[in-house]
Tab-separated table of C-alpha atoms and ligand atoms in Angstrom:
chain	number	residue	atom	x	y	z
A	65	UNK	CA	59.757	12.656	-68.041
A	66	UNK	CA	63.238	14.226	-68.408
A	67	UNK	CA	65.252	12.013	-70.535
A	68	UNK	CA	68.373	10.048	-69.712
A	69	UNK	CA	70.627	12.604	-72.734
A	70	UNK	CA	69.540	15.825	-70.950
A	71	UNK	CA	70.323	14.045	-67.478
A	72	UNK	CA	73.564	13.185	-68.734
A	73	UNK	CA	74.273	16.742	-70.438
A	74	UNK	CA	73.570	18.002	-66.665
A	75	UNK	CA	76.284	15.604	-65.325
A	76	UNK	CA	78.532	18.670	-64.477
A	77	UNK	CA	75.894	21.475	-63.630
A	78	UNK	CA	75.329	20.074	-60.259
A	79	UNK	CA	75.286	22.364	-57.117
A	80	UNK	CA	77.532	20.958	-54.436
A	81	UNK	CA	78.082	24.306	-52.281
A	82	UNK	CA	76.974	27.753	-51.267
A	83	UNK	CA	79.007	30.423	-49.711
A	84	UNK	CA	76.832	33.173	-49.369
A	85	UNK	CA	77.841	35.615	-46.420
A	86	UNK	CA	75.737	38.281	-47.398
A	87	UNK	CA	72.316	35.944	-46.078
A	88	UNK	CA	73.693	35.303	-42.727
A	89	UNK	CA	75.298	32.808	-40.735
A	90	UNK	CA	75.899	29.787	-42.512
A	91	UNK	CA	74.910	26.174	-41.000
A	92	UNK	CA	75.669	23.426	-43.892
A	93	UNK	CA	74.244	20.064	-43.083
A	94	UNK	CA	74.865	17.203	-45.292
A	95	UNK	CA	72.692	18.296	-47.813
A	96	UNK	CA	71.456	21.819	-47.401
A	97	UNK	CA	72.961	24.798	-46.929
A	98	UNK	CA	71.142	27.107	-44.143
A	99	UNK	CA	72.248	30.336	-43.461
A	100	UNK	CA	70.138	32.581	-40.603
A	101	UNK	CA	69.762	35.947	-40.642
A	102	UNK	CA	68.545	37.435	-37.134
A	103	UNK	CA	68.272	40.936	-38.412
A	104	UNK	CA	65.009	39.872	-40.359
A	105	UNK	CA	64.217	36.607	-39.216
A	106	UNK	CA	64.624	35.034	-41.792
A	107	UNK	CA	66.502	31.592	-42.858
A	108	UNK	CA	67.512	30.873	-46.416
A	109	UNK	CA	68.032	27.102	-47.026
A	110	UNK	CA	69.457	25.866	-49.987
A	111	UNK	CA	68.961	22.538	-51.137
A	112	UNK	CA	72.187	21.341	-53.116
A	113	UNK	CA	72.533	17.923	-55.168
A	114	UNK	CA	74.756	16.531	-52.572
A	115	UNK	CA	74.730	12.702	-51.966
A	116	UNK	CA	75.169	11.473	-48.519
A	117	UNK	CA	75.275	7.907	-47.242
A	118	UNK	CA	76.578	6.425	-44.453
A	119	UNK	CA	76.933	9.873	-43.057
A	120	UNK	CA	79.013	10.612	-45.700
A	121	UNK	CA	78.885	13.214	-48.733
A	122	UNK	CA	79.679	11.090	-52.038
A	123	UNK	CA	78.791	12.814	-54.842
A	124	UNK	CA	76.282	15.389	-56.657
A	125	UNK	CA	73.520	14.143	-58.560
A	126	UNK	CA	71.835	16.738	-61.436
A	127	UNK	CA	68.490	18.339	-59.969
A	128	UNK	CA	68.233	16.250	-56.600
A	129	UNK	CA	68.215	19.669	-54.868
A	130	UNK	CA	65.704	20.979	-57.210
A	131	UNK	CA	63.588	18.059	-56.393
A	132	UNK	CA	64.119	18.003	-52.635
A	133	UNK	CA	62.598	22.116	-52.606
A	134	UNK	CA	59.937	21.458	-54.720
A	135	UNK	CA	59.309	18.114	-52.695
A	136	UNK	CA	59.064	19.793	-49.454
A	137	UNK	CA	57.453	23.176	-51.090
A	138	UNK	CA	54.693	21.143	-52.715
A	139	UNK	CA	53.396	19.812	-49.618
A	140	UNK	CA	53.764	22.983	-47.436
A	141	UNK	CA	51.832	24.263	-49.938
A	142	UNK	CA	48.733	21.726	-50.133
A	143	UNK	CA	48.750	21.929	-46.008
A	144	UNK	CA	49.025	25.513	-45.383
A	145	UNK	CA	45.204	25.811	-44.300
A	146	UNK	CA	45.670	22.616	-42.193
A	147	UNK	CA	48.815	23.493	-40.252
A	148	UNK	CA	51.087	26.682	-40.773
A	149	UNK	CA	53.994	26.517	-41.911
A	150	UNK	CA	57.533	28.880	-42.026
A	151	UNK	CA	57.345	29.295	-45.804
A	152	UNK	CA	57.688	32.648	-46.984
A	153	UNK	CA	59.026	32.511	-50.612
A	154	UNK	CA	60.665	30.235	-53.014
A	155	UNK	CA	62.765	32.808	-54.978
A	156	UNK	CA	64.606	30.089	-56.831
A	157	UNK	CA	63.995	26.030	-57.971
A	158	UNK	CA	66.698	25.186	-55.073
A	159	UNK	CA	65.887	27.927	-52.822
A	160	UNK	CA	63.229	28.195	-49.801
A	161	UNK	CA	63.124	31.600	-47.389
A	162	UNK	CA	61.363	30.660	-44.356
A	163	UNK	CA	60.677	32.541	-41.019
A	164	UNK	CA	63.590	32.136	-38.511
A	165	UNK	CA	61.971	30.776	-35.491
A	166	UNK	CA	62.340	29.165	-32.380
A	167	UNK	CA	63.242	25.557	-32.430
A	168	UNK	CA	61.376	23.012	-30.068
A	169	UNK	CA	63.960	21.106	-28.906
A	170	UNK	CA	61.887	17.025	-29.732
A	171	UNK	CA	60.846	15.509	-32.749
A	172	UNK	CA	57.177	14.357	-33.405
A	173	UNK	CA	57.834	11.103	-34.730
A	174	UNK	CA	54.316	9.889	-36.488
A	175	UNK	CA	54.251	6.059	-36.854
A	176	UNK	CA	51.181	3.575	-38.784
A	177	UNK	CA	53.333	0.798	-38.876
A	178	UNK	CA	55.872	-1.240	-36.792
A	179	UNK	CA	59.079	-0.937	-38.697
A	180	UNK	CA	62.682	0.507	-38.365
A	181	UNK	CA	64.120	1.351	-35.110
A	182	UNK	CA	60.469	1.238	-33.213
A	183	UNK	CA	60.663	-2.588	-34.851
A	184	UNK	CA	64.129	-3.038	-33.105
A	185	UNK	CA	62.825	-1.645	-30.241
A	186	UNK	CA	60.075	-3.829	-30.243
A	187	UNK	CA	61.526	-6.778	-31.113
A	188	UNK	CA	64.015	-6.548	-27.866
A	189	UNK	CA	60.540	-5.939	-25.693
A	190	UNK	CA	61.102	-2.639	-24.856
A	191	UNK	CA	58.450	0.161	-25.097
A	192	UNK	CA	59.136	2.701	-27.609
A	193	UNK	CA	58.733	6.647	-26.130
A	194	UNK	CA	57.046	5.256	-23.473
A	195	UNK	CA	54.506	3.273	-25.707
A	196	UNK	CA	53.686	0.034	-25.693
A	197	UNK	CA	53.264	-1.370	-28.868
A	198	UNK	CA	50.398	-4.079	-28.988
A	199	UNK	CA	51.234	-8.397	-28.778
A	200	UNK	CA	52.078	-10.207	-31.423
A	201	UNK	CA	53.277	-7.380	-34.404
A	202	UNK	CA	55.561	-8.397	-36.993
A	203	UNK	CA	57.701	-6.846	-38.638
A	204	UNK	CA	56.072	-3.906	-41.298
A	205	UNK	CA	52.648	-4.185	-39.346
A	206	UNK	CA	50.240	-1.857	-39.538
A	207	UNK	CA	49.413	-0.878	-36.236
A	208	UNK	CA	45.599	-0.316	-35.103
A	209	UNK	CA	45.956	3.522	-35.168
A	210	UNK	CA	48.727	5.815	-35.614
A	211	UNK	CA	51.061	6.595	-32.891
A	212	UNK	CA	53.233	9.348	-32.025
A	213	UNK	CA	56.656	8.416	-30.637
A	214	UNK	CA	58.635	11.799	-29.983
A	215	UNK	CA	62.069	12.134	-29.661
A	216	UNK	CA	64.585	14.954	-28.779
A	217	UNK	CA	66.186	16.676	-30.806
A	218	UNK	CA	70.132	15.613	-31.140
A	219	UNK	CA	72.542	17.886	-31.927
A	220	UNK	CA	74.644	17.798	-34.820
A	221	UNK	CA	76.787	14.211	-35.310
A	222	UNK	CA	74.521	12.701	-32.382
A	223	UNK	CA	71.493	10.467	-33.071
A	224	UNK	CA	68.235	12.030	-32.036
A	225	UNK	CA	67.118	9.748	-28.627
A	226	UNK	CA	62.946	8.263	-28.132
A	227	UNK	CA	61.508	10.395	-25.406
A	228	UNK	CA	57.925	9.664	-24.069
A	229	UNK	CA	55.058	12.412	-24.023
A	230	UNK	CA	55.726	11.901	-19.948
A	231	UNK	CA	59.441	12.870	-20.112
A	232	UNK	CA	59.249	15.665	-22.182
A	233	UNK	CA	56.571	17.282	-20.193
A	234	UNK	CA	58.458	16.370	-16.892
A	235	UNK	CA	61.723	18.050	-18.110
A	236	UNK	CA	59.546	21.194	-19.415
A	237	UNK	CA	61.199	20.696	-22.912
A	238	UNK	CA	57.799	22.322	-23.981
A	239	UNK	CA	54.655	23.388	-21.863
A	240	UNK	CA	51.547	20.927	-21.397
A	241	UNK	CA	49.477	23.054	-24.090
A	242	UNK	CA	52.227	23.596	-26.985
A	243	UNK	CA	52.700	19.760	-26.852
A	244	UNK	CA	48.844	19.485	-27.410
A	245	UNK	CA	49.011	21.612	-30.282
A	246	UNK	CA	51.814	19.925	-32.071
A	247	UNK	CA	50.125	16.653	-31.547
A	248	UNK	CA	47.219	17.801	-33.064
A	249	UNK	CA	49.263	19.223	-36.283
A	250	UNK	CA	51.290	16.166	-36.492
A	251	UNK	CA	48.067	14.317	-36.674
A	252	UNK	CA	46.462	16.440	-39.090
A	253	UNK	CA	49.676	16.821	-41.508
A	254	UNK	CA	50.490	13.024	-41.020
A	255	UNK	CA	46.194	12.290	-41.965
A	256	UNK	CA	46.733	14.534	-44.864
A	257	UNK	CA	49.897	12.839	-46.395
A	258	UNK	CA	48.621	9.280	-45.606
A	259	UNK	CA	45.009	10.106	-48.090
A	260	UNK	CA	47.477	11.826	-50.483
A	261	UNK	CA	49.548	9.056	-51.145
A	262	UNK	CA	47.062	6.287	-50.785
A	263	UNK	CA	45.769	7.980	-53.997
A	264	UNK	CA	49.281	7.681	-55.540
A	265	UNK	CA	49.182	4.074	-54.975
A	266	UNK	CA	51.898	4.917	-51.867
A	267	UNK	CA	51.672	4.147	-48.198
A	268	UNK	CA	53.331	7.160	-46.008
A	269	UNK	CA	54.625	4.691	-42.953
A	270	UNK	CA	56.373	7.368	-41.019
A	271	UNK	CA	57.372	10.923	-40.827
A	272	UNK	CA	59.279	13.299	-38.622
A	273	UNK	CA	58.239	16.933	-37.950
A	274	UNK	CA	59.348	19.911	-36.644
A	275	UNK	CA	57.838	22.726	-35.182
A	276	UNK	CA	58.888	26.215	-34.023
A	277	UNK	CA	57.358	29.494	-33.126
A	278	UNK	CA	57.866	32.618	-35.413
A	279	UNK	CA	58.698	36.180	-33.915
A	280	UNK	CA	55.330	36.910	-33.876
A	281	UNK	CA	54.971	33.903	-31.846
A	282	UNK	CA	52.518	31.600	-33.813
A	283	UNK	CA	53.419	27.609	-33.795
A	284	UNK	CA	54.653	26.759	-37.204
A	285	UNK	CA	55.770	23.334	-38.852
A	286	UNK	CA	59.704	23.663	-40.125
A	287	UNK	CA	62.107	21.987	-41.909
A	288	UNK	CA	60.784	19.895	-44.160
A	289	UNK	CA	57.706	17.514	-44.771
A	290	UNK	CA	57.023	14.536	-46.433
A	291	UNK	CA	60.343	14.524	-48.168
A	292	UNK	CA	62.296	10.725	-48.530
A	293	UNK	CA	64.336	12.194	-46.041
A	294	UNK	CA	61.826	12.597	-43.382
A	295	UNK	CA	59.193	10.157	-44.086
A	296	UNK	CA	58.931	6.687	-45.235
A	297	UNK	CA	57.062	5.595	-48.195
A	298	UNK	CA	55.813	1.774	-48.997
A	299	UNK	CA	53.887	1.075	-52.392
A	300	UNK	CA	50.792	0.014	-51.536
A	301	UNK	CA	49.135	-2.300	-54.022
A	302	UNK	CA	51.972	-4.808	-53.340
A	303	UNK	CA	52.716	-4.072	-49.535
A	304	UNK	CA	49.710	-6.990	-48.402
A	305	UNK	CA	50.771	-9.652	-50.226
A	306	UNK	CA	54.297	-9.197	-49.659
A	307	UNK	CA	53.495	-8.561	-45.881
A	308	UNK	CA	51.761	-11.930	-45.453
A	309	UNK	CA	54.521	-13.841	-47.506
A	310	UNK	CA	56.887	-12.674	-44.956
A	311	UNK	CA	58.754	-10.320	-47.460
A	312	UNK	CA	59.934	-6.519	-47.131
A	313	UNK	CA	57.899	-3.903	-48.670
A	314	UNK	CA	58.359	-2.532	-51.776
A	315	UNK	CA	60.455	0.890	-51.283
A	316	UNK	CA	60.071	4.049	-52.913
A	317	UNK	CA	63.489	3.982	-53.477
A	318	UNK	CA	66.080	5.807	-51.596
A	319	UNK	CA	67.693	2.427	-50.767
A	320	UNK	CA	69.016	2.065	-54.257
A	321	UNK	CA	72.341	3.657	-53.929
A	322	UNK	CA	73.026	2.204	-50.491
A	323	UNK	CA	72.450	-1.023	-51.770
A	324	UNK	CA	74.428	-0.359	-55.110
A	325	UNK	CA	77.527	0.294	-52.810
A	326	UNK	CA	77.016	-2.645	-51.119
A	327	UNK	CA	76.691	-4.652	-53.745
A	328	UNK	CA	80.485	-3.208	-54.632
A	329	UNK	CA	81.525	-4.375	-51.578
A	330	UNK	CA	80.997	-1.253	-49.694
A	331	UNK	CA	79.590	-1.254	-46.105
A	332	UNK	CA	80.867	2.327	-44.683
A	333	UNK	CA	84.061	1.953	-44.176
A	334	UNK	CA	87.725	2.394	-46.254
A	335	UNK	CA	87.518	3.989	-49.567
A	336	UNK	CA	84.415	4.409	-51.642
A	337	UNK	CA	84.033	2.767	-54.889
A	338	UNK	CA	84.466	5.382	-58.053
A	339	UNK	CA	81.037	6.693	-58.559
A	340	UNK	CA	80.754	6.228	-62.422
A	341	UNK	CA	78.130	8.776	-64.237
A	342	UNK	CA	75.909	5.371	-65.358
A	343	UNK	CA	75.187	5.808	-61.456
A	344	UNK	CA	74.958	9.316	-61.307
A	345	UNK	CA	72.224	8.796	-63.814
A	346	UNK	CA	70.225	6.298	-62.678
A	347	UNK	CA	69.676	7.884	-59.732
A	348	UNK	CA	68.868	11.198	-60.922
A	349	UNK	CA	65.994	8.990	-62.959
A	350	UNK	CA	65.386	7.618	-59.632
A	351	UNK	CA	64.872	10.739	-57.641
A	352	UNK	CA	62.740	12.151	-60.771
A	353	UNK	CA	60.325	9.278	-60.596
A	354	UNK	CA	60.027	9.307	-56.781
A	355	UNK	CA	59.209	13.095	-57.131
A	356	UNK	CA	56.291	12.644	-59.885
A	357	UNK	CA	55.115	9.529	-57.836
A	358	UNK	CA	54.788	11.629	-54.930
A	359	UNK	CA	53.097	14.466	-56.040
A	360	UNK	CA	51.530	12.893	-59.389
A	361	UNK	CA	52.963	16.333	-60.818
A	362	UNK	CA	55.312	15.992	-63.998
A	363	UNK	CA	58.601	17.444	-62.880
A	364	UNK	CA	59.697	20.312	-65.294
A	365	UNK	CA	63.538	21.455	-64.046
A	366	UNK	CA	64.591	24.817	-64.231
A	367	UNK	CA	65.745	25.434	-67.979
A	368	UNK	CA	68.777	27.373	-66.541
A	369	UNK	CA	71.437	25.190	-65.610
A	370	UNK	CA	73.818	27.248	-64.474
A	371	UNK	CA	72.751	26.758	-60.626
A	372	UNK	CA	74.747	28.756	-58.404
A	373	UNK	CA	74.975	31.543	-61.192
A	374	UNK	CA	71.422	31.727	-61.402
A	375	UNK	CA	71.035	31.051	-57.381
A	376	UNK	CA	72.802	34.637	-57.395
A	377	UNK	CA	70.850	36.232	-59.956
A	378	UNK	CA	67.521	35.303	-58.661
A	379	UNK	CA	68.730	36.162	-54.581
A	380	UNK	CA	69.681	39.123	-56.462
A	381	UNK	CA	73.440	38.610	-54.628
A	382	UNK	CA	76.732	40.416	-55.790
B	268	LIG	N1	62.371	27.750	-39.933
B	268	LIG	C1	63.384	27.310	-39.201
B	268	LIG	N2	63.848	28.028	-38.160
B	268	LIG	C2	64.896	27.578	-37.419
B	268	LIG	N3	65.552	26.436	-37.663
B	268	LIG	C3	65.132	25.679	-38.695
B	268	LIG	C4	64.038	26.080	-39.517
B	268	LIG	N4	63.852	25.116	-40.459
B	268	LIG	C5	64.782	24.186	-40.240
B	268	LIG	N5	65.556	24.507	-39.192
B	268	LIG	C6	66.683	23.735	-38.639
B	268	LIG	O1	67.703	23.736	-39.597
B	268	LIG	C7	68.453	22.557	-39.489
B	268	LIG	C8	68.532	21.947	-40.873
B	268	LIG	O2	69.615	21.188	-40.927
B	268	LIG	P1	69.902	20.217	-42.146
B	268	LIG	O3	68.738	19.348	-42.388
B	268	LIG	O4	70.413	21.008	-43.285
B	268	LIG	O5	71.090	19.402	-41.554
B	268	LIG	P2	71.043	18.411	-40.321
B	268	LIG	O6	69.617	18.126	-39.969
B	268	LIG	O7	71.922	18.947	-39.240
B	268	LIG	O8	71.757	17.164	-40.842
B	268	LIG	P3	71.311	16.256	-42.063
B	268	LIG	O9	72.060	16.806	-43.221
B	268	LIG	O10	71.732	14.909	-41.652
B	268	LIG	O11	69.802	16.419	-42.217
B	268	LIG	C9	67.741	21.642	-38.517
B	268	LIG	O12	68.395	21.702	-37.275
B	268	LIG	C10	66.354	22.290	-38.403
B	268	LIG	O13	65.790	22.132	-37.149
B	269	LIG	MG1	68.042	17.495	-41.419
């Protein structure tokens, strides 16, 4: 484990932006920096240690984009032979080139329990993508099998909308036989991260995916998988007896620094408390312990600190 002096010696060799022109059009979401370059199809994405809550960017923490690459990476990886992928290299700790492909425009939502908005959803009686949920759930049930609820695919600022299988083939937002194949990989990459995690004591709960198709045309998975950003995680040798005593599951975190800045009095609007490094650190432990929890890997960061210097060196950029 990488201890709390070295974290705190990192306080100020964070990466909080890219401006690379040279790799293509740049597309900076709230944590990554993406840039596209049609030429050679290919798409650089850079994960920095931005913080984002509420929508907002807050702060850097020390290796959280280091993490987030590897996170993603590790699975792509392990489910290469199961699904493809768009990986092509990982030329740096923060770095991923993937194939520039064709975006289909929904998100396969993969659900095993009743929780978040498809809860909400439930709760008010509705159907969720077209699905009803069974009688009688409560709230963090696990549901008799899992179930895919799609949705589209918002664009930026916009929430992302629940669309049913129905809809989406109705509106041609894909063809009858592509959305057969992506069910199939969501259910295979979604079987493969539930046995995964089971064995690190972790329940995956839910998970988005995305899927394109390269130049050469072959369906691939995108963006990233099984990250805390895309997928929910429970820990599962406490989640039944906190189920049946009515109380929430326990978290793999993520909801630490949200509820930090509530507990400051902070619900999203006016100014942000002063992030103080105490809380800069902590979560970097945080993110660190998710990550070996995860992957049961020991996470060894990149000795060279110097991250956008060494971003350039190893992208072998002017
Ligand atoms: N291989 C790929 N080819 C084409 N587009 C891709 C590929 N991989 C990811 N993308 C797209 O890149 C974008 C990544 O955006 P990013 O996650 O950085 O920000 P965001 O999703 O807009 O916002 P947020 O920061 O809230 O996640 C997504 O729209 C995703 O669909
Ligand atoms: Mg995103």
């Amino acid at each position: 484990m990488v201890d709390k002096a070295y974290i705190q010696q990192n306080l100020s060799n964070t990466l909080q932006e890219t401006n690379f022109p040279q790799l293509g059009t740049l597309y900076r979401g709230k944590v990554r920096d993406n840039y596209t370059d049609n030429e050679k199809n290919m798409r650089f994405i850079i994960a920095t240690d931005r913080l984002s809550a509420f929508d907002r960017v807050i702060t850097t923490i020390p290796f959280k984009g280091e993490l987030l690459n590897q996170t993603s990476t590790f699975w792509f990886k392990k489910t290469k032979n199961l699904v493809p992928n768009h990986l092509i290299d990982i030329p740096d700790p923060n770095v991923a080139i993937v194939h520039q492909c064709d975006t289909f425009p929904i998100e396969m939502v993969i659900r095993n329990y009743v929780t978040g908005s498809a809860w909400r959803a439930y709760q008010r009686g509705e159907r969720v993508s077209g699905i009803r949920f069974p009688e009688g759930l409560k709230k963090n049930q696990k549901l008799p099998e899992p179930v895919i609820t799609p949705s589209t695919k918002a664009e930026k600022g916009l929430h992302d909308e629940p669309i049913s299988k129905e809809d989406i083939l109705e509106k041609r937002l894909v063809t009858k036989e592509v959305y057969e194949i992506l069910e199939e990989y969501t259910y295979k990459l979604f079987e493969f991260g539930q046995l995964y995690s089971a064995k690190n004591n972790l329940i995956l709960v839910d998970c988005k995916y995305e899927f394109g198709t390269t130049k050469d045309d072959e369906i691939v998975v995108i963006d990233e998988i099984h990250t805390q950003d895309s997928s929910r995680f429970w820990i599962k040798d406490t989640y039944q007896e906190r189920f049946a005593a009515g109380e929430e599951p326990d978290i793999l975190d993520k909801e630490f620094f949200r509820g930090w800045l509530m507990e400051q009095g902070y619900m999203g609007d006016g100014p942000m408390p002063e992030i103080v490094d105490e809380v800069r650190i902590e979560l970097a432990e945080r993110y660190i312990q998710s990550y070996e929890i995860l992957t049961n890997e020991l996470f060894t960061p990149d000795k060279n600190r110097k991250v956008l210097e060494r971003i350039r060196k190893n992208l072998k950029l002017k």
